[in-house]
mmCIF file of C-alpha atoms in Angstrom:
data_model
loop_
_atom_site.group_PDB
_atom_site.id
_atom_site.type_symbol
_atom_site.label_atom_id
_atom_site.label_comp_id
_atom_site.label_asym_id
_atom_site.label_seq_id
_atom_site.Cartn_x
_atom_site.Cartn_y
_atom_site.Cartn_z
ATOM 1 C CA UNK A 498 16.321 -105.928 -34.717
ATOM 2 C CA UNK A 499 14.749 -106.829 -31.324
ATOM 3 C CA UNK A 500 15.207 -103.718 -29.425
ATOM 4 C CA UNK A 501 13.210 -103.823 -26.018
ATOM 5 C CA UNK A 502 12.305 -106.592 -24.875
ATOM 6 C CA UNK A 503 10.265 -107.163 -22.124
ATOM 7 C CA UNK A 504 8.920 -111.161 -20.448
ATOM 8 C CA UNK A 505 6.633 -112.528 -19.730
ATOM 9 C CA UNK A 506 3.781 -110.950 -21.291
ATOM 10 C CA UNK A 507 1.411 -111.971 -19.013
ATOM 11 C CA UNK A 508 1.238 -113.179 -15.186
ATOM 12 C CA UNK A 509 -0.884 -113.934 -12.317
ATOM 13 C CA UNK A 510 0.067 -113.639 -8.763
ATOM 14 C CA UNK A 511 -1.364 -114.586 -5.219
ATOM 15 C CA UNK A 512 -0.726 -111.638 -2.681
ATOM 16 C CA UNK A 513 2.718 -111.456 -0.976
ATOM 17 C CA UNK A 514 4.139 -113.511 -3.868
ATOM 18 C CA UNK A 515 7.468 -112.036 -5.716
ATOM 19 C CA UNK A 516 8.549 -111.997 -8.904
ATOM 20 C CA UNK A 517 10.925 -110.707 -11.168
ATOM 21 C CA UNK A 518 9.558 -108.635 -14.821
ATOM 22 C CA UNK A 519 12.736 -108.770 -17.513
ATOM 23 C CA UNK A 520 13.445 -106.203 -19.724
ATOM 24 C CA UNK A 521 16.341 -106.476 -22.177
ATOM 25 C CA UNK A 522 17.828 -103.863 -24.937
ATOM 26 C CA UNK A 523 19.943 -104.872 -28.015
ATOM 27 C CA UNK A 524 20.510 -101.096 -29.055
ATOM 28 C CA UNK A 525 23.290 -99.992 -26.468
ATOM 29 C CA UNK A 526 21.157 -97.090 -25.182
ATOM 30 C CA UNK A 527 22.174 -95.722 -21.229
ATOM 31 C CA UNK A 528 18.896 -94.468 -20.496
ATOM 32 C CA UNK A 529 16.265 -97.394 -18.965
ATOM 33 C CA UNK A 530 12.752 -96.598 -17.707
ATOM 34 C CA UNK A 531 10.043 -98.738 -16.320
ATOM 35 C CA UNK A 532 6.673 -97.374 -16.291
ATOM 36 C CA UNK A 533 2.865 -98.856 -15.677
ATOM 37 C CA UNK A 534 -0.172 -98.216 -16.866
ATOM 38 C CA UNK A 535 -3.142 -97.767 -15.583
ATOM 39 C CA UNK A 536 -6.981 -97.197 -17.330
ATOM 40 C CA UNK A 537 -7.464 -93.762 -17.379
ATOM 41 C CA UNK A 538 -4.153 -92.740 -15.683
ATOM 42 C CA UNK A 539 -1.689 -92.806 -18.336
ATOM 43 C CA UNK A 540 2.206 -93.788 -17.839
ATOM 44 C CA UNK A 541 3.672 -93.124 -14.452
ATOM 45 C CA UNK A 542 7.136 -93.471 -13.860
ATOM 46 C CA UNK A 543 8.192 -96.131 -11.232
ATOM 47 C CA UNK A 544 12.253 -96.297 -11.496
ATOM 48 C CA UNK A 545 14.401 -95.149 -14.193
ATOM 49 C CA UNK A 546 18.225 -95.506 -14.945
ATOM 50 C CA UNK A 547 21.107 -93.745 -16.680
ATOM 51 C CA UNK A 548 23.665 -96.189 -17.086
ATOM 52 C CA UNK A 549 24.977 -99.958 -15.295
ATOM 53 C CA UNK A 550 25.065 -99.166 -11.487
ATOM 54 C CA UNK A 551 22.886 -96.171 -11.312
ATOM 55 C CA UNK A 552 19.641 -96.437 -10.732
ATOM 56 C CA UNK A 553 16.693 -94.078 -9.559
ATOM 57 C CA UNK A 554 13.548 -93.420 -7.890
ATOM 58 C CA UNK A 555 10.644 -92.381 -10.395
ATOM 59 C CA UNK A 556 6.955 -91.329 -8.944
ATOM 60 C CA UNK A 557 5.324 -94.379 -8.248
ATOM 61 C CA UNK A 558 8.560 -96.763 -6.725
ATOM 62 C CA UNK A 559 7.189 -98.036 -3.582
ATOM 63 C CA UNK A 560 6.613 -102.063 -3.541
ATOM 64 C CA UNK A 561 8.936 -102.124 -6.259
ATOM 65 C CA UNK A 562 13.086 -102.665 -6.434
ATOM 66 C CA UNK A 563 15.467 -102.455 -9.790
ATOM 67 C CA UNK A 564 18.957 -102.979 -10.567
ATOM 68 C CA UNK A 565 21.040 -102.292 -13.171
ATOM 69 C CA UNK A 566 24.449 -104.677 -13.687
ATOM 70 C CA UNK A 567 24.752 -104.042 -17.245
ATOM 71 C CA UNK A 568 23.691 -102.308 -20.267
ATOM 72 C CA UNK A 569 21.366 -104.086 -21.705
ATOM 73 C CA UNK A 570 19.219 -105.556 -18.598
ATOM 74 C CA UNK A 571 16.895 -103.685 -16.139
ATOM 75 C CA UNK A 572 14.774 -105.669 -14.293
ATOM 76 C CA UNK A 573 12.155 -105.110 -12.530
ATOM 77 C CA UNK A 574 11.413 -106.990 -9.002
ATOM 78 C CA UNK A 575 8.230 -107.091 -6.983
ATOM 79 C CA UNK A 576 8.774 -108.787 -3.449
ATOM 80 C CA UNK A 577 5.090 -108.897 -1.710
ATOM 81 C CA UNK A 578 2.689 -108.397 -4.308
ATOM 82 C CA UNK A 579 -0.521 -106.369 -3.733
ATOM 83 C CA UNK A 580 -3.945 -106.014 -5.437
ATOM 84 C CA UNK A 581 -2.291 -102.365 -6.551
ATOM 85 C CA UNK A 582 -0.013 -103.537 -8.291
ATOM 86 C CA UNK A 583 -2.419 -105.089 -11.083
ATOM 87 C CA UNK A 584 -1.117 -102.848 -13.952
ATOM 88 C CA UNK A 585 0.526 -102.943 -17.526
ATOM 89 C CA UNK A 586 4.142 -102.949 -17.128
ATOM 90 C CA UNK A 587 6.161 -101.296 -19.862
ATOM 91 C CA UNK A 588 10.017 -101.035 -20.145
ATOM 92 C CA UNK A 589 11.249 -98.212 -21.999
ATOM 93 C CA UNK A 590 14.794 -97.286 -23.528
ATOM 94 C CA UNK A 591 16.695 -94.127 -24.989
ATOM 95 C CA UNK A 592 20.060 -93.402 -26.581
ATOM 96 C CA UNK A 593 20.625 -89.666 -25.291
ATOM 97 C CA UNK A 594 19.931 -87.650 -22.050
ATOM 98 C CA UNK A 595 17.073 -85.417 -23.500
ATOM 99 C CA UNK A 596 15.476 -88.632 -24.073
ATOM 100 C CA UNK A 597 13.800 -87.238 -26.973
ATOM 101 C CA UNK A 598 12.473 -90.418 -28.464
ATOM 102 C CA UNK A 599 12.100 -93.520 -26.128
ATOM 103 C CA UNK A 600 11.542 -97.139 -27.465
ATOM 104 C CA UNK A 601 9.233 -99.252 -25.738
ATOM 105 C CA UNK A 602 8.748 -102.704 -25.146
ATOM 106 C CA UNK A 603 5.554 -104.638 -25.668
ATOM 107 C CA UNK A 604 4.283 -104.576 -22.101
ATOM 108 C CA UNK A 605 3.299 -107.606 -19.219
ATOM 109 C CA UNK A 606 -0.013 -107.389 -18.197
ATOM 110 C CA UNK A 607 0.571 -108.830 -14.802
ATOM 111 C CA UNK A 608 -2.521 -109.492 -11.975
ATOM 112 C CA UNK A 609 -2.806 -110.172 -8.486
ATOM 113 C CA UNK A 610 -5.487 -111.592 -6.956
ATOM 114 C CA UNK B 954 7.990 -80.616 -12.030
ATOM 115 C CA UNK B 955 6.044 -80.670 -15.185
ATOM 116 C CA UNK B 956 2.344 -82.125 -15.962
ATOM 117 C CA UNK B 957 -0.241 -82.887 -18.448
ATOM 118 C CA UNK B 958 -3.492 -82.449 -19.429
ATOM 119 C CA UNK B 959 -5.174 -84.270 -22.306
ATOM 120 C CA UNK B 960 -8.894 -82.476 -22.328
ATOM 121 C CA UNK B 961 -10.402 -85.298 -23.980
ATOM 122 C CA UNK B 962 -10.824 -89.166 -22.771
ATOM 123 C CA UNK B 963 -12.279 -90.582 -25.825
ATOM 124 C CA UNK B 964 -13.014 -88.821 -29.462
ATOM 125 C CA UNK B 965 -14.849 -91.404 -31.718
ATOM 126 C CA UNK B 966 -14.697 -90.000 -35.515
ATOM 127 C CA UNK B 967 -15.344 -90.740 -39.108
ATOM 128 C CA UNK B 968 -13.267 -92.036 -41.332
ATOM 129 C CA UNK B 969 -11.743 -89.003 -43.700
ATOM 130 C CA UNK B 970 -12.611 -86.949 -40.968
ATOM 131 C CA UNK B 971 -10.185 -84.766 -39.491
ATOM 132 C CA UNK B 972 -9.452 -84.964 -35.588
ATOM 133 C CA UNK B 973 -7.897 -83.078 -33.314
ATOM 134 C CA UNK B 974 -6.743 -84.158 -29.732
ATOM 135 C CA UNK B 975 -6.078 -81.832 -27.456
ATOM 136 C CA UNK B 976 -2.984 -81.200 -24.807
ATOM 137 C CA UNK B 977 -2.127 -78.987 -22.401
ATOM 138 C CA UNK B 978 1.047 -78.260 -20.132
ATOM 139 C CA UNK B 979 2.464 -76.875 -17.066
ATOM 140 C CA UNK B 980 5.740 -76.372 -15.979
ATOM 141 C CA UNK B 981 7.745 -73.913 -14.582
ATOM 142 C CA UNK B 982 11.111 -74.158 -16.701
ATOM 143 C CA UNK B 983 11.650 -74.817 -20.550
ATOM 144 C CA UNK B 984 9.986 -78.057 -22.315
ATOM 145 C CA UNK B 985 10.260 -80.451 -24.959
ATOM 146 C CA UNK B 986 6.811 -81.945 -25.705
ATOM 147 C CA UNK B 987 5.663 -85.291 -27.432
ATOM 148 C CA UNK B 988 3.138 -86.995 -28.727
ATOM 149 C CA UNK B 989 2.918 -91.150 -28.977
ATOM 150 C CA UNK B 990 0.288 -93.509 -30.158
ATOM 151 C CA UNK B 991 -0.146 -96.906 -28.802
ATOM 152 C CA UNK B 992 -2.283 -99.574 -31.523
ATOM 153 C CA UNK B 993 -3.864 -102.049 -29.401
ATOM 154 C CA UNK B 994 -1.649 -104.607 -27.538
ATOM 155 C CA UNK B 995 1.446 -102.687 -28.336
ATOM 156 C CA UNK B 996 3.871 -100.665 -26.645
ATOM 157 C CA UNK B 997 3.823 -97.083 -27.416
ATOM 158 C CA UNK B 998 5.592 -95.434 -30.608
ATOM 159 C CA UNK B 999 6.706 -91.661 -30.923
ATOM 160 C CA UNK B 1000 4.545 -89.646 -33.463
ATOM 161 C CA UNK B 1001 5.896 -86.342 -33.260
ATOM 162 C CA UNK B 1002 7.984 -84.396 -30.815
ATOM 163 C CA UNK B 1003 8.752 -80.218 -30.392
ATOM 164 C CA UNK B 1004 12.384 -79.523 -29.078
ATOM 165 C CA UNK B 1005 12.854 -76.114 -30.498
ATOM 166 C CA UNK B 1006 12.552 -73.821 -33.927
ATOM 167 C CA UNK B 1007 9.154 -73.958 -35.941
ATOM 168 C CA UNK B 1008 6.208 -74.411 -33.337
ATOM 169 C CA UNK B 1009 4.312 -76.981 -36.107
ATOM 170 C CA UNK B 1010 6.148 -80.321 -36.311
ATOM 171 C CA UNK B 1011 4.562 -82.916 -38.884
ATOM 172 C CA UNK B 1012 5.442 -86.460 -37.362
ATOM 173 C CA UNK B 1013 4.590 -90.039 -39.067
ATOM 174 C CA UNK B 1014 1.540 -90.941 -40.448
ATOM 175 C CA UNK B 1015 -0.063 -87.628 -41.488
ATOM 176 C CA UNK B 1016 -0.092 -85.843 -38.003
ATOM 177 C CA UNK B 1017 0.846 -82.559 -36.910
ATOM 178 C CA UNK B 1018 1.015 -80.732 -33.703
ATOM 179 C CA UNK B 1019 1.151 -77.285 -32.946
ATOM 180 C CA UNK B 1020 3.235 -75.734 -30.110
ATOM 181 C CA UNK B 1021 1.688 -72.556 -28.251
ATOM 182 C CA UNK B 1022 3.596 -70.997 -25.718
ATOM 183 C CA UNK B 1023 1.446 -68.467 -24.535
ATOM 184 C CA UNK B 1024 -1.591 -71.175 -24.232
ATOM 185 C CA UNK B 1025 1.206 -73.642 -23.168
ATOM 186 C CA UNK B 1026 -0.772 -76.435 -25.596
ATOM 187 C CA UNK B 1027 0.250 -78.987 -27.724
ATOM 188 C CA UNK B 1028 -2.742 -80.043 -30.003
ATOM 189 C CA UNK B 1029 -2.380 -82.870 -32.073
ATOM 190 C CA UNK B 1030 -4.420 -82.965 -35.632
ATOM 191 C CA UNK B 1031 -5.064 -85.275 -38.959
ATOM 192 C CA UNK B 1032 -6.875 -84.032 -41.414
ATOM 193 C CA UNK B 1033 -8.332 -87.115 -42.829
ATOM 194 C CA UNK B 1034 -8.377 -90.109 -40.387
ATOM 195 C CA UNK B 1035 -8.333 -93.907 -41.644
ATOM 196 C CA UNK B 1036 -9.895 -97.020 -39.632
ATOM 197 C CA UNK B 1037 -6.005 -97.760 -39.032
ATOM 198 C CA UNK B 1038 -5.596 -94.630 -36.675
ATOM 199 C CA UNK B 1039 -7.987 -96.192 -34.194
ATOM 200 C CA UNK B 1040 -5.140 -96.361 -30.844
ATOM 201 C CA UNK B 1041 -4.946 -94.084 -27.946
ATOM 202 C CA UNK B 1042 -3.081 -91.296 -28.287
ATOM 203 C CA UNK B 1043 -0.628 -89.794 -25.102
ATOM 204 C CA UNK B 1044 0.993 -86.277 -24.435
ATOM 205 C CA UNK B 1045 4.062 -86.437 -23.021
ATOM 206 C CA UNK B 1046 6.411 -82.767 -21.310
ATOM 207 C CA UNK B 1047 9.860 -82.955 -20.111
ATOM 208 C CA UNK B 1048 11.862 -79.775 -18.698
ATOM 209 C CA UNK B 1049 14.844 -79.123 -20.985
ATOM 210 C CA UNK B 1050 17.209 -79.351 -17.944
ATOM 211 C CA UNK B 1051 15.682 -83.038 -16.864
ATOM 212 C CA UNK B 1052 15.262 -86.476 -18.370
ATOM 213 C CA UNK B 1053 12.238 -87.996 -17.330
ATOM 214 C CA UNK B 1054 9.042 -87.413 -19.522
ATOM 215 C CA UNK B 1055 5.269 -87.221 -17.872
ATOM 216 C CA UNK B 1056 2.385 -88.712 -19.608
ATOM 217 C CA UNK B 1057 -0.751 -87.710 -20.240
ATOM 218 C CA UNK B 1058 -4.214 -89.433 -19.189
ATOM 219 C CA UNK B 1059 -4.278 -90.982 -22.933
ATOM 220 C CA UNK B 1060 -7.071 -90.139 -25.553
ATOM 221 C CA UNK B 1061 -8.476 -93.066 -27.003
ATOM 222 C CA UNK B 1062 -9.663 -92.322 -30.836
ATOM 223 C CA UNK B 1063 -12.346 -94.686 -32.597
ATOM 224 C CA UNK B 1064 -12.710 -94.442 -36.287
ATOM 225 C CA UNK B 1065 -15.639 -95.132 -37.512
ATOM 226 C CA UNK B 1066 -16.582 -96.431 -41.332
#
């Protein structure tokens, strides 16, 4: 079983380029979440979904769009990257509301320099 | 809104040691709470989580947490750690009447031979 899974695993950027993370789910779940991490700062929330066509703002969204056209694909789309945005991206999915257990991808280190 | 407190950046230990990690909560409504490990280069995996009934849950791997109302913590223990446990460890709350779960800081545990 693949579950979540999330490309490229690792990227550089120049500032004020774009680019698109992927994050794909083989399980059927509603419930899509991308979050980052940072040292020392644990997982913040950037967007978060609940089904195809409904998408929504998390904590830390700004510099950052989504979309959601079907089930199994929630990608993630930077359009002017920043030196903030240097992170650990990780896509996360979940079968119920409560989200009681949440399956997470493997992660994209991405930089910008 | 909810948040978390992990008391503890880094615990280094002995092997066959026991370790406890420490969690603590706020929130203003009902929660479910969480714990999940992440091994280096890996996305995160659910150890344990409370939703309701007996406040000790046992999870994977030989953990156990302990939910406290009254000192709204979550403490997460082993009581005999291997080299294998080495990861860092997050605390994650969500309000029973909302979907999105916050993360802790992250405690990263070293075992030591």
């Amino acid at each position: 079983n693949a579950g979540v899974t999330q490309t490229p695993k690792f990227r550089i950027l120049k500032i004020g380029q774009s680019m698109t993370l992927q994050c794909a789910q083989d399980m059927n779940h509603n419930y899509m979440y991308w979050y980052r991490q940072d040292p020392g700062m644990g997982l913040k929330l950037i967007y978060y979904s609940v089904g195809a066509g409904i998408t929504d703002k998390g904590e830390v969204p700004n510099g950052y769009n989504v979309s959601r056209s079907t089930t199994e694909d929630f990608p993630l789309r930077l359009e002017l990257a920043a030196p903030s945005q240097t992170s650990v991206y990780f896509c996360a999915s979940s079968y119920d509301r409560r989200g009681e257990k949440l399956f997470f991808g493997s992660g994209t280190q991405l930089s910008v320099l | 809104a909810q948040s978390v407190t992990q008391l503890d950046s880094q615990v280094p230990v002995f092997e066959e040691a026991p370790v406890e990690l420490r969690c603590n909560y706020s929130s203003s409504v009902s929660v479910y709470l969480f714990w999940y490990v992440q091994y280096p280069n890996q996305g995160l995996q659910l150890l344990l989580k409370y939703l309701s009934g007996s406040t000790l849950v046992k999870g994977i791997n030989g953990f156990e947490a302990e939910f406290n109302k009254s000192q709204t913590s979550f403490h997460l223990r082993k009581p005999s750690v291997h080299i294998s446990d080495t990861a860092e460890y997050f605390c994650a709350v969500r309000s029973t009447n909302d979907y999105k779960l916050s993360f802790g800081a992250g405690t990263t545990v070293t075992v030591r031979a």
